[in-house]
Short mmCIF file of C-alpha atoms in Angstrom, two decimals:
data_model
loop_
_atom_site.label_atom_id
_atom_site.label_comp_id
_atom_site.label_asym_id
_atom_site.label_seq_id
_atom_site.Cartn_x
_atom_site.Cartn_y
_atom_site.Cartn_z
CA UNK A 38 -1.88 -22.82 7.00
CA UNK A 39 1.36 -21.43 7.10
CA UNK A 40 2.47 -19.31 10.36
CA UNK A 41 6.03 -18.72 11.02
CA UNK A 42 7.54 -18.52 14.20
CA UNK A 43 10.03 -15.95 14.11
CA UNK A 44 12.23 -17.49 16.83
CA UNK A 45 11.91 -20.99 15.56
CA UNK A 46 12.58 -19.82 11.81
CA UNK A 47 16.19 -17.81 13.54
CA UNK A 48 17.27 -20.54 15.69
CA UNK A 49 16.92 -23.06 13.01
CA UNK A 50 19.40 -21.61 10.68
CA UNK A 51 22.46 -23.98 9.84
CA UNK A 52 21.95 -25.55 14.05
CA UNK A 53 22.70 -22.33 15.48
CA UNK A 54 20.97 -20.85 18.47
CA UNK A 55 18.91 -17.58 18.37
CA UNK A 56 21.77 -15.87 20.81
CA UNK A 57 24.74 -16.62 18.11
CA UNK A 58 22.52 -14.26 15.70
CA UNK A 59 23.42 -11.37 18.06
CA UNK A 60 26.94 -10.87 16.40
CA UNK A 61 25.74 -11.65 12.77
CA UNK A 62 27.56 -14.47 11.88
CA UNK A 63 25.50 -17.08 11.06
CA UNK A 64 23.04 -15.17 9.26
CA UNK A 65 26.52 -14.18 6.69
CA UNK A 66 27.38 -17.82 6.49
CA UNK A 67 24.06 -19.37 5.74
CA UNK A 68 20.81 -17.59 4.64
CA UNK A 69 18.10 -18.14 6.01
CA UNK A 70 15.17 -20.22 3.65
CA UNK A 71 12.01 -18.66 4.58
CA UNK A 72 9.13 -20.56 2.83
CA UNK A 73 7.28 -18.87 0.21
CA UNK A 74 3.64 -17.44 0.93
CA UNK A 75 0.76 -19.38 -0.63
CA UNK A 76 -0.68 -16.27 -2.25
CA UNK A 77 -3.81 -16.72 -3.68
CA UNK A 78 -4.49 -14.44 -7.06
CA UNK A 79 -8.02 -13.37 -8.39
CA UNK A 80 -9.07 -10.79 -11.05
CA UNK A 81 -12.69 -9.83 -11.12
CA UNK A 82 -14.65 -9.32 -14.61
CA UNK A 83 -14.83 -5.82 -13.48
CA UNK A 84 -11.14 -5.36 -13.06
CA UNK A 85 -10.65 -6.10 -8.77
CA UNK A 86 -7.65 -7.24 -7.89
CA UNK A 87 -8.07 -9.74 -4.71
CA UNK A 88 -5.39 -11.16 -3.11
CA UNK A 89 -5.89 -13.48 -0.36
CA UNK A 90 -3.46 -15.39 2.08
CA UNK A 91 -4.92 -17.93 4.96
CA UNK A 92 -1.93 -17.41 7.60
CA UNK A 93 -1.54 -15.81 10.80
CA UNK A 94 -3.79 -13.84 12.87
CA UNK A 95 -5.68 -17.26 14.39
CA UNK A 96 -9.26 -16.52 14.91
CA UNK A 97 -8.87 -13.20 12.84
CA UNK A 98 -8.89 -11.93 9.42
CA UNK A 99 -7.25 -8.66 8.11
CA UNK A 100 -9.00 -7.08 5.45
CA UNK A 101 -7.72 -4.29 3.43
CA UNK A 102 -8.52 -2.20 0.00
CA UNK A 103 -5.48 0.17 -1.55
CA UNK A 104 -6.57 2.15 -3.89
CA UNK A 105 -3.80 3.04 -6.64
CA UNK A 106 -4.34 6.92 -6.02
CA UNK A 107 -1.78 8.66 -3.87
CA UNK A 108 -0.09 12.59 -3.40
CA UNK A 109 0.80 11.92 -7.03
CA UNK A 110 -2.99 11.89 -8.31
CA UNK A 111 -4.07 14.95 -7.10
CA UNK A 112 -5.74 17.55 -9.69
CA UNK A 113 -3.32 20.53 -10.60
CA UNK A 114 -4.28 23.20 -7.69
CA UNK A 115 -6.19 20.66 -5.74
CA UNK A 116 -3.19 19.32 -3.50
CA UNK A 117 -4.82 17.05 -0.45
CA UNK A 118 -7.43 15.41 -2.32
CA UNK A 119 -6.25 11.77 -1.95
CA UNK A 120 -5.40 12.51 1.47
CA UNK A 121 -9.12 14.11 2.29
CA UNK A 122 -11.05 10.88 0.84
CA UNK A 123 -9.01 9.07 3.56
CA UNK A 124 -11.23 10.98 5.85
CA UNK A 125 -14.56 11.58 3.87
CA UNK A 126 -14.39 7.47 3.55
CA UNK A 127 -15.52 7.11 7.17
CA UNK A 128 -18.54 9.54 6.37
CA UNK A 129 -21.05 7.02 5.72
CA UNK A 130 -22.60 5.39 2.36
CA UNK A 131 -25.67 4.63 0.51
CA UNK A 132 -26.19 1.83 3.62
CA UNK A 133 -24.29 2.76 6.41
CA UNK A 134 -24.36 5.88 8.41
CA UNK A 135 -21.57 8.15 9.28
CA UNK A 136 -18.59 6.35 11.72
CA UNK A 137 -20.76 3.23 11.33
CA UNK A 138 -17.70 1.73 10.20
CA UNK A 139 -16.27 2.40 13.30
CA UNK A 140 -18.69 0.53 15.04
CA UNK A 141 -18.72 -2.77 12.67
CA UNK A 142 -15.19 -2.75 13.93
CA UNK A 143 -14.39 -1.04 17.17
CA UNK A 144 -17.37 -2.69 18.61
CA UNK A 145 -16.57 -6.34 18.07
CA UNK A 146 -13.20 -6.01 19.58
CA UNK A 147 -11.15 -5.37 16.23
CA UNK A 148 -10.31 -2.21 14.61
CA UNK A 149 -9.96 -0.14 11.57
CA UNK A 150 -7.02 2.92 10.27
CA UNK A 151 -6.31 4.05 6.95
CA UNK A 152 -3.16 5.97 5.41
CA UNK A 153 -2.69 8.35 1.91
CA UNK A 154 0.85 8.07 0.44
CA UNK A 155 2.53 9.20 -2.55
CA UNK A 156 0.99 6.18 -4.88
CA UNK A 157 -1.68 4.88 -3.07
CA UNK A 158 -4.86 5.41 -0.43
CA UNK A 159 -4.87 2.09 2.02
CA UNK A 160 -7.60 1.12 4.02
CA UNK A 161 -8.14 -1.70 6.64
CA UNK A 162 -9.41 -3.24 8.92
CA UNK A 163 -8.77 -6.44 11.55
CA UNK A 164 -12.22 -7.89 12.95
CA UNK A 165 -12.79 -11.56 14.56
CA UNK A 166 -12.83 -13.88 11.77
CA UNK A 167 -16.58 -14.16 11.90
CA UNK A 168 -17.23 -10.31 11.31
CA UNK A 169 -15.43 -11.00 7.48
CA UNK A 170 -18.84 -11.04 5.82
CA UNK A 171 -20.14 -7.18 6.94
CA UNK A 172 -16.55 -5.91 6.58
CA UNK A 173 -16.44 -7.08 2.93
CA UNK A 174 -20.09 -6.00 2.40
CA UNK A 175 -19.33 -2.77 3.96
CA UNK A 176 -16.41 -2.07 2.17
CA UNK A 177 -17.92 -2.69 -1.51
CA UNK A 178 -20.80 -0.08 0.11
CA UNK A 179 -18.72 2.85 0.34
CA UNK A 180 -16.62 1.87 -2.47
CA UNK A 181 -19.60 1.89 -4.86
CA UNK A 182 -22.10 4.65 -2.88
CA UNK A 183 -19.87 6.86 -0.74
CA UNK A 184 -21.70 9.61 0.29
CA UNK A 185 -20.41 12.68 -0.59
CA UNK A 186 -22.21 16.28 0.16
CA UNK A 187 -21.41 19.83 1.38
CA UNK A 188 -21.11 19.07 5.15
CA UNK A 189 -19.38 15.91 5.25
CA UNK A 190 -17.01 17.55 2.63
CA UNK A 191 -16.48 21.05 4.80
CA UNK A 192 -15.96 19.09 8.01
CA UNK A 193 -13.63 17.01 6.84
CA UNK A 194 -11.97 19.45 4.88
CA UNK A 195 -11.35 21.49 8.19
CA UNK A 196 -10.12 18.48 9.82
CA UNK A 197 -7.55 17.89 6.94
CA UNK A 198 -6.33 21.42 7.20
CA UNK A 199 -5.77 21.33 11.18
CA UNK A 200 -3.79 18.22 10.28
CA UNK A 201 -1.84 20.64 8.43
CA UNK A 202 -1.50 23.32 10.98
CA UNK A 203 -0.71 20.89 13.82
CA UNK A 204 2.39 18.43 11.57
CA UNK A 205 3.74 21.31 9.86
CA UNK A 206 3.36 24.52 10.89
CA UNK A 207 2.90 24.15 14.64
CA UNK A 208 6.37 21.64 14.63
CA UNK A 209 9.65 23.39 15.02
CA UNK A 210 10.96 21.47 12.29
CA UNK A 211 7.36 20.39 10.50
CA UNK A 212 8.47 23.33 7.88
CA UNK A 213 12.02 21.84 7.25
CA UNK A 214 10.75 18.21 6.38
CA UNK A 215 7.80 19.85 4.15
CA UNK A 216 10.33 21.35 2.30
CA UNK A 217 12.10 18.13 1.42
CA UNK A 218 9.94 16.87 -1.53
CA UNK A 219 9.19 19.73 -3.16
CA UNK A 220 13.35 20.32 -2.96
CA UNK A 221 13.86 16.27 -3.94
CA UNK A 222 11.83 16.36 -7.06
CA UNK A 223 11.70 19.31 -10.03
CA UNK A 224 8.91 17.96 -12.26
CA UNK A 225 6.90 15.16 -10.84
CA UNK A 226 3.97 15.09 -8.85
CA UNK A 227 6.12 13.75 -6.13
CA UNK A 228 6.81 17.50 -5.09
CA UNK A 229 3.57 18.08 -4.13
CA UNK A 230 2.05 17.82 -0.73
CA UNK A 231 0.54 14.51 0.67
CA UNK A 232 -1.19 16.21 3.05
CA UNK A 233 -2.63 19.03 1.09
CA UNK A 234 -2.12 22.84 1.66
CA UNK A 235 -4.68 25.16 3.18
CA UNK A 236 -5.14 27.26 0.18
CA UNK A 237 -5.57 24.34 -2.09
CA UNK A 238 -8.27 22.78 -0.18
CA UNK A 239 -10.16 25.89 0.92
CA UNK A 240 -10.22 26.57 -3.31
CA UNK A 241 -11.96 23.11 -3.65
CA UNK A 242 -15.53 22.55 -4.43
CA UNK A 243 -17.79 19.91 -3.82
CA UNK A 244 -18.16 19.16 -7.72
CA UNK A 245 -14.04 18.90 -7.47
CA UNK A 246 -14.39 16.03 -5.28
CA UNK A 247 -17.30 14.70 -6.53
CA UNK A 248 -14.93 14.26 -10.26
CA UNK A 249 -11.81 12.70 -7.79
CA UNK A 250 -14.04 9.99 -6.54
CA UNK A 251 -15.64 8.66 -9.42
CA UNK A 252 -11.94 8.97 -11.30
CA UNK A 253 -10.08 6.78 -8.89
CA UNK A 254 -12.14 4.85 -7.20
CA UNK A 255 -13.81 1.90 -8.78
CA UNK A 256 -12.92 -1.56 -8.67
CA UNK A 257 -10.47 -1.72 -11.80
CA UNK A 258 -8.24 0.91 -9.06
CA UNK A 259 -8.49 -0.97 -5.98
CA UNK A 260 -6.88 -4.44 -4.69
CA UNK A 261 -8.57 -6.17 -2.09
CA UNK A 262 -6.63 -8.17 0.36
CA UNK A 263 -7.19 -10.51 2.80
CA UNK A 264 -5.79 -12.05 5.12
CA UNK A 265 -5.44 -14.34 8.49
CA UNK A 266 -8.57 -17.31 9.43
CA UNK A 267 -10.70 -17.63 7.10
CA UNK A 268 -12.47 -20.12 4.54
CA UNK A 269 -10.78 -19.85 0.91
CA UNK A 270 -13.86 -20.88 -0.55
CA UNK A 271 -16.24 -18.36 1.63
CA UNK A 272 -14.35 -15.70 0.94
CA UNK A 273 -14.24 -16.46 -2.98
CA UNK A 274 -18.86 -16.20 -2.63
CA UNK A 275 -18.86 -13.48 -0.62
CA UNK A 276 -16.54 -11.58 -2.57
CA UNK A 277 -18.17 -12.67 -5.64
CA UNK A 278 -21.46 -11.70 -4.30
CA UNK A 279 -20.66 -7.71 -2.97
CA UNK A 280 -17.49 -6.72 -5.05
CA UNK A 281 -18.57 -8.25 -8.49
CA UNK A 282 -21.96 -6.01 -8.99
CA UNK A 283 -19.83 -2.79 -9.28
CA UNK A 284 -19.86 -1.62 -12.61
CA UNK A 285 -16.28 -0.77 -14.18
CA UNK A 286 -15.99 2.65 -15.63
CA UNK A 287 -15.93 2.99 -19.36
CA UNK A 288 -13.29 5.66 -19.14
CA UNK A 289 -9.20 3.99 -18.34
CA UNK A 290 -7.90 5.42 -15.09
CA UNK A 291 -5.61 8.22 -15.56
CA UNK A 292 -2.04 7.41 -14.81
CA UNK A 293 0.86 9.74 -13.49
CA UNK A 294 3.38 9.95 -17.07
CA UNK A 295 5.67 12.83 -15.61
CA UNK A 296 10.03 11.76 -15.85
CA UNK A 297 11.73 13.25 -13.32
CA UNK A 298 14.85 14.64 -15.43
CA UNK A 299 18.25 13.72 -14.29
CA UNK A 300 20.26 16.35 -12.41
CA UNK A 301 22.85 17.93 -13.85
CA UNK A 302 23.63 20.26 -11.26
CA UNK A 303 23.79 20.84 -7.34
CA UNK A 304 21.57 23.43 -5.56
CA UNK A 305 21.37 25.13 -2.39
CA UNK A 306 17.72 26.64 -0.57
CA UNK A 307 17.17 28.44 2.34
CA UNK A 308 14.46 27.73 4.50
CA UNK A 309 13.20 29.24 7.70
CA UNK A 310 10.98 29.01 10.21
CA UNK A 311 9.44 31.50 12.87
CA UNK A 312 10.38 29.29 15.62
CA UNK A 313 13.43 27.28 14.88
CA UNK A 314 15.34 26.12 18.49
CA UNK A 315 18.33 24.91 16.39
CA UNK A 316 19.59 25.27 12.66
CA UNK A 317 19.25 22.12 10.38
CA UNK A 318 20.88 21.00 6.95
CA UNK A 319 19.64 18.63 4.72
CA UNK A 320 21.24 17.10 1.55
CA UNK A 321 19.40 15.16 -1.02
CA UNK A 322 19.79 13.40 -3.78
CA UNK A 323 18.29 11.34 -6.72
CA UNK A 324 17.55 7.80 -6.26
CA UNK A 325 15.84 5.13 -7.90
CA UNK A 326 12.52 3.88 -7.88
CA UNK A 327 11.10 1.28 -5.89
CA UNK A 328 11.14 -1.55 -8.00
CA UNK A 329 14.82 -1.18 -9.13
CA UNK A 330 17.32 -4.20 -7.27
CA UNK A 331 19.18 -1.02 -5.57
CA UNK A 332 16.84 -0.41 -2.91
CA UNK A 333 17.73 -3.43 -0.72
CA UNK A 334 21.60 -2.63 -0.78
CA UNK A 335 20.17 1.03 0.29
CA UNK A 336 17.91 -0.12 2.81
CA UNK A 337 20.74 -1.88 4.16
CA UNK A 338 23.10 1.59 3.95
CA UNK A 339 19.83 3.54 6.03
CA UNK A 340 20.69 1.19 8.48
CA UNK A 341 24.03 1.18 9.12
CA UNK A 342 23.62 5.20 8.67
CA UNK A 343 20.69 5.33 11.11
CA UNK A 344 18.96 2.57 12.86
CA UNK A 345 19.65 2.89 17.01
CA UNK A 346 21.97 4.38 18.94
CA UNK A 347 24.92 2.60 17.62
CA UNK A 348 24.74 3.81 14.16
CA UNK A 349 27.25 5.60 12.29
CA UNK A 350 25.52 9.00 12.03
CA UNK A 351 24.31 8.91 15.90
CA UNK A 352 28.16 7.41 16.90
CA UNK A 353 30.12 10.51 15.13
CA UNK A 354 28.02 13.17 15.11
CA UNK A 355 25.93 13.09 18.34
CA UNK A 356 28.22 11.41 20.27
CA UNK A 357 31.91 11.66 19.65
CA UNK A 358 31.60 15.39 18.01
CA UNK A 359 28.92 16.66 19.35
CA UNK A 360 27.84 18.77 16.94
CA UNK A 361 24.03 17.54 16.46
CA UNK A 362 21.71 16.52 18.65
CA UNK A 363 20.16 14.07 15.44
CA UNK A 364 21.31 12.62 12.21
CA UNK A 365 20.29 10.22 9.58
CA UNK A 366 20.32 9.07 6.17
CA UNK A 367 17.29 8.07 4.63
CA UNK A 368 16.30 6.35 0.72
CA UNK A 369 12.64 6.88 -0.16
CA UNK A 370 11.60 4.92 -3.14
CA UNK A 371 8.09 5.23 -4.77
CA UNK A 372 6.52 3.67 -7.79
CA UNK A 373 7.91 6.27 -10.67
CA UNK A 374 10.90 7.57 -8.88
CA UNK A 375 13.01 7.98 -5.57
CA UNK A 376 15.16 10.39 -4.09
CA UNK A 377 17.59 10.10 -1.28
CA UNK A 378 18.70 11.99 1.99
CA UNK A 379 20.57 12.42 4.43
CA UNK A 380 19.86 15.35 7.59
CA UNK A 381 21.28 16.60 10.93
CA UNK A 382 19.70 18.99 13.33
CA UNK A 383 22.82 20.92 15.43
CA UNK A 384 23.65 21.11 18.71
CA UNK A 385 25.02 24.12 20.17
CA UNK A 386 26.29 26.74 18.02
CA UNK A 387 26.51 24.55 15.09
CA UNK A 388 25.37 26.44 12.08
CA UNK A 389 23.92 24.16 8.59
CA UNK A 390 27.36 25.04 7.11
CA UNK A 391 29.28 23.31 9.96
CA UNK A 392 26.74 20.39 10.18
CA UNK A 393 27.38 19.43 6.18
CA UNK A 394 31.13 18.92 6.10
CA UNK A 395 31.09 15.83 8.39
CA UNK A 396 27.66 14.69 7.53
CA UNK A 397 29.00 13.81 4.53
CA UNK A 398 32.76 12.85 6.28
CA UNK A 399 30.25 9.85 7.49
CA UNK A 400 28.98 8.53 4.39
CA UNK A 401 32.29 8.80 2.65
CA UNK A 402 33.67 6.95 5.64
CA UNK A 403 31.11 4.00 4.93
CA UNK A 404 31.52 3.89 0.96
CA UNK A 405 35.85 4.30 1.20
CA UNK A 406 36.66 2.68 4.08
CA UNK A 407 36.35 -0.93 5.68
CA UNK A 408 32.71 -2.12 7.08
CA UNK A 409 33.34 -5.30 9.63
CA UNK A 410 31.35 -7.93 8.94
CA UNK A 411 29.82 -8.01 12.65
CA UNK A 412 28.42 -4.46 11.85
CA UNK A 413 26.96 -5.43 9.03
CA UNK A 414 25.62 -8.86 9.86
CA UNK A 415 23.95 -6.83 12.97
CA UNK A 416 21.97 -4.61 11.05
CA UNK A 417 20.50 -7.24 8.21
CA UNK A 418 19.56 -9.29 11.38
CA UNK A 419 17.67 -6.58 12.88
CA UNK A 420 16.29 -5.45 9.63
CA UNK A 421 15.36 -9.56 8.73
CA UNK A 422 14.23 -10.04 12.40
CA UNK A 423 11.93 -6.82 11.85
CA UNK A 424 10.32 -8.33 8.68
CA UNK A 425 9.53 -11.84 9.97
CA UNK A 426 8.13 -10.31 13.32
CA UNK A 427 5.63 -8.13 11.30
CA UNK A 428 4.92 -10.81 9.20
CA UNK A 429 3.12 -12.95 12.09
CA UNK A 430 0.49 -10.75 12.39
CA UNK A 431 -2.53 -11.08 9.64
CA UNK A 432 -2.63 -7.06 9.43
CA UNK A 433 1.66 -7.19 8.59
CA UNK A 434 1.01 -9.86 6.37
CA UNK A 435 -1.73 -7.46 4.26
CA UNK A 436 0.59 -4.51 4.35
CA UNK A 437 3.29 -6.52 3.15
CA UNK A 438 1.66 -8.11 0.29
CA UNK A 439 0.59 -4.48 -0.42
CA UNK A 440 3.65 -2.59 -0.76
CA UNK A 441 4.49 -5.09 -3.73
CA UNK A 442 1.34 -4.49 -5.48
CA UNK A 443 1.78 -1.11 -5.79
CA UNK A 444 5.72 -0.31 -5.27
CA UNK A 445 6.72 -3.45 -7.72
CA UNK A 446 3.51 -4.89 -9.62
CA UNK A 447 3.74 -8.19 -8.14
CA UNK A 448 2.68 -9.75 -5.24
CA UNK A 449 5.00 -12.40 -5.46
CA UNK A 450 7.65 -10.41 -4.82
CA UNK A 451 6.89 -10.50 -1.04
CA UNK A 452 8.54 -13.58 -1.34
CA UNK A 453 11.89 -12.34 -2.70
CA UNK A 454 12.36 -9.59 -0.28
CA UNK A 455 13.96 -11.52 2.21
CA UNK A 456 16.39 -13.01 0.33
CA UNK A 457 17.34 -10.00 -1.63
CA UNK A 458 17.84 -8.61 1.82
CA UNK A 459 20.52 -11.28 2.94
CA UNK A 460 22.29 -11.27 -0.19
CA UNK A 461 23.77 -7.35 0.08
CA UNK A 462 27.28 -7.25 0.68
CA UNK A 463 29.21 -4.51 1.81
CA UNK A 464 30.87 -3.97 -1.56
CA UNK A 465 26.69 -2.99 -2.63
CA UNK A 466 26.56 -1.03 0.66
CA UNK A 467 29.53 1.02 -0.96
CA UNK A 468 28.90 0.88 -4.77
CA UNK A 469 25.36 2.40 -4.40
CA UNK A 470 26.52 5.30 -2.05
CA UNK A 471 29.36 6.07 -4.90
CA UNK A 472 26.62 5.77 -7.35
CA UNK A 473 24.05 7.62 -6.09
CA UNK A 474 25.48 10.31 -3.49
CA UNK A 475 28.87 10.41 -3.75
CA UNK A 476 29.93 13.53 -6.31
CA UNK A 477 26.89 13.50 -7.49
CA UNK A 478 24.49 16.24 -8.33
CA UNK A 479 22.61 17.73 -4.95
CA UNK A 480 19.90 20.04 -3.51
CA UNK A 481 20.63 21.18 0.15
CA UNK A 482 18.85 22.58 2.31
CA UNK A 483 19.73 25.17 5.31
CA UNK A 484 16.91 25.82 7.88
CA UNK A 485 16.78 28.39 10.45
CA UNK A 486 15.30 31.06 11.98
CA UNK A 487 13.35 33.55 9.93
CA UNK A 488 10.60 36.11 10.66
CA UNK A 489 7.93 33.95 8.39
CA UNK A 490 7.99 30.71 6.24
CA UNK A 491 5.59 29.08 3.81
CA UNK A 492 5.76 25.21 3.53
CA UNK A 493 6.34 23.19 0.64
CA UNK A 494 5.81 19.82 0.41
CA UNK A 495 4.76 17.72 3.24
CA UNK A 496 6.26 14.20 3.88
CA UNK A 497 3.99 11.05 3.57
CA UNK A 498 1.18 11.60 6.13
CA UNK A 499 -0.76 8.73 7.92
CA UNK A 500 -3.75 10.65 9.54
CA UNK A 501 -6.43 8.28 11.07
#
């Protein structure tokens, strides 16, 4: 049963000791092998997906269902619906009564969240390892009798739209970051809010979500996966005995078929707020999707952009010019496309036309000139360090092993990550900045203070 130990695994590489990793150097000279995870793959007759690992989490099990319905899925005019069966999946089933699945969890010392994206609805839950048996039964309930009528679907409706109220509109800068999708995306669903907006939801009817439900989730939609202490061959019976009695659907699941089209031309938007303290620019770009091999080399280039108080953007900007009070770049990949960005909010009198000009000084900087080989050992430790420490936990395991399912098809490629990770090399950090930012088509964005604003298009939203 494999559990890493993240210090063990570090000090191990090539003889050197865990302190020697602080400059970088090691980890440049000789990756670092991490064994593979003994994934174990299962398709039911009825089309679940279960994926199970026995690691981690001694004397507790992690148990999760994604759903492959996200943002993207919502009905035309019916933004939020994904996002609301987050809620409305805590309202009690056929067998269990409302927030009892609180209580099969809370109450035995574990605990339960769930989060809407883009491209997918997660839901989990970690439990003593000898609760498995009601979580799994409990989670086939309201997968295959949620109940769904006109008060649980009000009340949670309401609660979906303070969400709303309270992230974006109540926020000074809730409004600019809702904006960014809707500006990073001209076609796809992508542009759409996560979250929902109020009109869209109050315009919904029962029947509406009633049609969602039995569209998306069914068992040919969902991936079940499990892991931390548990018995291989238990789990196989017992998930053989709730999840396989669930009918499939006659009907294929509809699938998202929208191309982004390619830019061909830069834009500028204004946005405003009622109560802005200080102006804000953003500038974003198109980027790939999150199976393509560029998004490690521009994970790597967030970093060095953004990660702690010795990054680039927080160095120049923040601290040597003072001329924002925060900065950062950021790539956000999904399943079907990805866009890229890169923000600062001012300091002082800084105005969004002042903050641009050496925004983008930085990121030149980084693709033209030299990057030392300290700096960028540093922040592929961190970022490697970060993985492996999530990873000893059954519940960072599961969300791992879920990200590939849905962002790249294949849980397998959990174990590639890593290595794909160590092997960027500044001459990647640079050629993906020239390829994807660098002269190249652009939407920005200057926020500031206006007598009213409507929001666009909220940012992924976790809201349990």
């Amino acid at each position: 049963m494999p559990c890493f130990d993240r210090r063990q695994l570090l000090a191990g590489l090539a003889g050197a000791p865990l302190a020697s990793l602080a400059g970088g150097s090691a980890l440049a000279a000789t990756p670092l092998a991490v064994p593979p995870l003994p994934l174990r793959q299962r398709r039911l007759a009825n089309g679940l997906q279960v994926i199970s690992l026995r690691a981690g989490g001694v004397g507790t099990v992690a148990i999760n269902v994604w759903y492959r319905v996200g943002g993207k899925d919502d009905p035309e005019g019916r933004s939020g619906f994904a996002h609301l069966f987050e809620h409305l999946m805590f309202k009690g089933s056929a067998h269990m009564l409302p927030e009892q699945f609180d209580r099969l969890t809370e109450d035995v010392g574990g605990e339960n969240n769930a989060f809407t994206a883009e491209d997918v609805t997660a839901y989990h839950a970690v439990v003593p390892s000898h609760h498995l048996e009601r979580i799994l039964w409990a989670e086939a309930d309201r997968l295959a009798s949620l109940r769904l009528d006109e008060a649980n679907f009000r009340s949670e409706r309401a609660v979906v739209q303070e969400e709303f109220r309270q992230r974006v509109l109540a926020e000074p800068y809730g409004r600019l970051f809702n904006a960014i999708p809707a500006a990073a995306y001209q076609r796809h669903p992508y542009r759409r809010p996560v979250i929902g907006s109020i009109e869209d939801l109050d315009a919904a009817t029962l029947d509406d979500v009633r049609r969602f439900h039995a569209t998306y989730y069914r068992p040919d939609n969902a991936v079940l996966i499990v892991t931390g202490d548990f018995d291989p061959a238990q789990l196989d019976a017992w998930v053989d005995r709730y999840f396989a009695p669930i009918a499939r659907p006659a009907t294929p699941v509809p699938r998202v078929d929208v191309a982004e089209p390619v830019w061909r031309s830069s834009r500028r938007q204004a946005v405003t707020g009622p109560s802005v303290p200080l102006p804000a620019v953003v500038a974003i770009w198109q980027g790939p999707k999150a199976g393509h091999p560029d998004v490690a080399a521009l994970s790597v280039t967030q970093a060095l952009l953004s990660s702690g108080e010795s990054s680039r953007l927080n160095q120049s900007l923040v601290y040597r010019q003072r001329i924002a009070q925060a900065a950062a770049f950021q790539a956000d990949p999904h399943t079907d496309a990805g866009a890229i960005f890169a923000y600062a909010i001012a300091a002082g009198r800084s105005t969004p036309q002042q903050l641009l000009p050496p925004l983008l000084a930085e990121l030149r900087r980084l693709a033209q000139g030299p990057i030392p080989a300290e700096e960028l050992d540093k922040v592929k430790t961190q970022m490697l360090t970060a993985s492996l420490g999530a990873r000893q936990s059954a519940q960072g395991l599961a969300e791992a092993i879920g990200w590939a399912v849905i962002h790249r098809n294949d849980p397998e490629a959990i174990n590639r990550e890593l290595a794909e990770l160590q092997a960027v090399t500044a001459a990647d950090v640079q050629r993906v900045l020239r390829q994807y930012v660098l002269g190249r088509p652009s939407t920005v964005l200057h926020y500031t203070q206006g007598r009213s604003a409507r929001p666009r298009t909220p940012t992924r939203q976790e809201s349990r």
